Structure formats: structure tokens, C-alpha cells
Amino acid sequence: MTRYLGRRAVELVIVFLGVTLIVFLMVFALPGDPIAALGGDRPLPANVIAELRGRYHLDEPVLQQYLRYLGGLFTGDLGTTFQGQSVADRMSSRWPVTITLALTAWGIEVVLGVLLGLFAGLRKGRFGDRLVLAGTILATSVPVFVVAVTAQLVLGVRLGWFPVAGTADGWPSGYLLPATVVAIFGLASVTRLMRGSVIDTLNSDFVRTLRAKGLRERRVVGVHVMRNSALPVMTYLAIDLGYLLGGTVVVEGVFNLPGVGQLLFQAIRTHEGPTVVGVSTALILIFLLTNLVVDLLSSVLDPRIRHE
């Protein structure tokens, strides 16, 4: 296990450096001057532009800027915005909203995805199975912003069942609708994955043996089939939690939720490079650490897996 952890740590460092470098280059190496854009319709004087570029080290080669940024990461510095604010401070007040939204969506995926997948797997080829499969195809065929705007208009504005925007109503009413929109796409994947895993498990020799011994069907399904079908689903769900934390940008923008996703959305729109890089770095770290935890827990869920 020690050798495996060491190898995985090296892999994570390489991936982190590669991905953050790509993000940094996409933000700061592309054509355009973010300092000049600060003036809007009124161009800034040349001496002011030169002063600001020197203050934020934009006059240095881009690789040197990246190395300077990496040095700051070791001290917990995610950068400073062009308005002089710390990116980490701007994110700190927004994390609770994003985490609450992501965990609510994740809970919806876990409960509904596992139940629908189990329901479809136990009724393979029947009407209920085909209905669930059709629903998952429909859910993954519609873009997320279309689902978000439609849900907001129908369920929020016309029917008044949920708040239209913001988090003033708190949890759960203020988060349930946007969380459902976020969860729809992961829910479809969880359902199909659980269905396939249940079907494979039901066709296993040990299940036929349990039934031949006279074990009740409820215990066969509720204990043995569920446990052996859970590993691929739980692995996906654990990784998907990292996606949810970084994939709420569009939904937070549509529902005007003051989370990290909305901060990233606004930073992209206003060409706020340090904020885009800082938020992206935090989300990359979360995703990589989530993957590491999943790999370590997989051997706990299934003793047949040995990382050595």
C-alpha cells in the first residue's frame, strides 16, 4: 500500500502541474490585455497600464508567471484579483453555497439513481425497465442550460413551487430545484450503471447458489445483490462528487446562487484571469483528491481488489 500511495502521489502531482499549466496558459497566454480591459469604454493611460502590469507581473514571460503562481500555492495563496482582493478570500464566503448545492444534488443521485437502477435491473426487458431507460436517454439529451431555464420558468415562475433565484429561503427549498437540475445528468448515469451491475450480479453463480439453498428473495436482493452491485456505482458516485463541485457554474449562473461556480462564471465574463485560475486550481485539487480517496476505498468495498 505504501508503494501504491507513493506512485499515486507522483501521478497526482504530474496531472496537477499539467492541468494547471494548461489553464494558466489559456488564461494568460492568449491574445488580449486584461489590464487594458479594466478601463471599459475609457482607455487607461499608458503609464497606469504599465504600473498595473508590473504590479501583477504581467510583464514577465508567461512561464515565469506560472512558476511564481506555483510558489504562492505552497503558502495557500491562490492569487490576487485585479482589484486587489485575495482570490481565496472571495472563494471562502462562497464555498458553503456550492458545497450545499453539490451535496444536495449528490444525495438525489444516490437515492434515486440506486433505486431506479435496482428497479430496472430486477425487471429487465419489461415495461418498467424500458421506461427507465427511455427516461435516462431523455435526461442526457437535453443541454443543462435548457433544463435549468425551463425548470426555473415552469416550476419557479408559473407554478411558484420553488424560489426563482437566490438562497434567501435557505435549505432545502432554496436549493432543491437547482440541485435537481444539476443531478439529472449524473442521475441518468448512476441509474444505467446500477441497472447493468444488478443484471450482471443476478446472473452470477453465487446468486443461483443462494436461491438453490432456499434463501428468501428479499435477502438475496437486499443484501447480496445490492452489496456486490454497489462497487462500480459507489466508485462513480465518489468521482462524480468532484464533478458536481466544479460543474455547478451554469446552474449557479441561471439561478443566481452566490457560489464558487457563479464566481467563476463572472470572472470568465469580466476577463478576471487570477480568479479563473485560482478557482480552477481549487476545483482541480478537489477532483484529484476525490479520485485518490475512491481508489483507496475501493479495496474496502471489495476485498478482491488489491493495489499491491
Coordinates of N, CA and C in Angstrom, one line a residue, residues 13 69 83 88 115 117 122 131 135 163 244 251-252 261 289:
V13 N 0.7 14.7 -8.7 CA 1.5 15.9 -8.9 C 1.7 16.2 -10.4
Y69 N 3.3 31.7 -9.6 CA 1.9 31.3 -9.1 C 2.1 30.0 -8.3
Q83 N -8.5 43.8 -8.7 CA -9.0 44.9 -7.8 C -8.3 44.8 -6.4
A88 N -8.6 33.6 -2.6 CA -9.0 32.7 -1.6 C -10.1 33.3 -0.7
L115 N -32.1 3.4 -6.6 CA -33.4 2.8 -6.6 C -34.0 2.5 -8.0
G117 N -32.1 2.2 -10.7 CA -31.3 1.2 -11.3 C -31.7 -0.2 -10.8
L122 N -34.0 -5.4 -11.9 CA -34.9 -6.5 -11.5 C -36.0 -6.8 -12.5
L131 N -39.1 2.0 -19.6 CA -39.5 3.3 -19.3 C -38.3 4.0 -18.6
G135 N -36.2 7.3 -20.0 CA -36.0 8.5 -19.2 C -34.6 8.9 -19.1
P163 N -38.4 28.7 -5.2 CA -37.9 30.1 -5.4 C -37.3 30.2 -6.8
L244 N -19.5 17.5 -9.5 CA -20.6 18.3 -9.0 C -20.0 19.6 -8.4
V251 N -25.6 26.3 -13.6 CA -26.8 26.3 -12.8 C -26.7 27.5 -11.8
E252 N -25.6 27.8 -11.2 CA -25.4 28.9 -10.3 C -25.6 30.2 -11.0
G261 N -19.2 28.5 -8.3 CA -19.5 28.5 -9.8 C -19.9 29.8 -10.3
L289 N -8.0 14.8 -5.4 CA -8.0 14.1 -4.1 C -9.2 13.2 -4.0

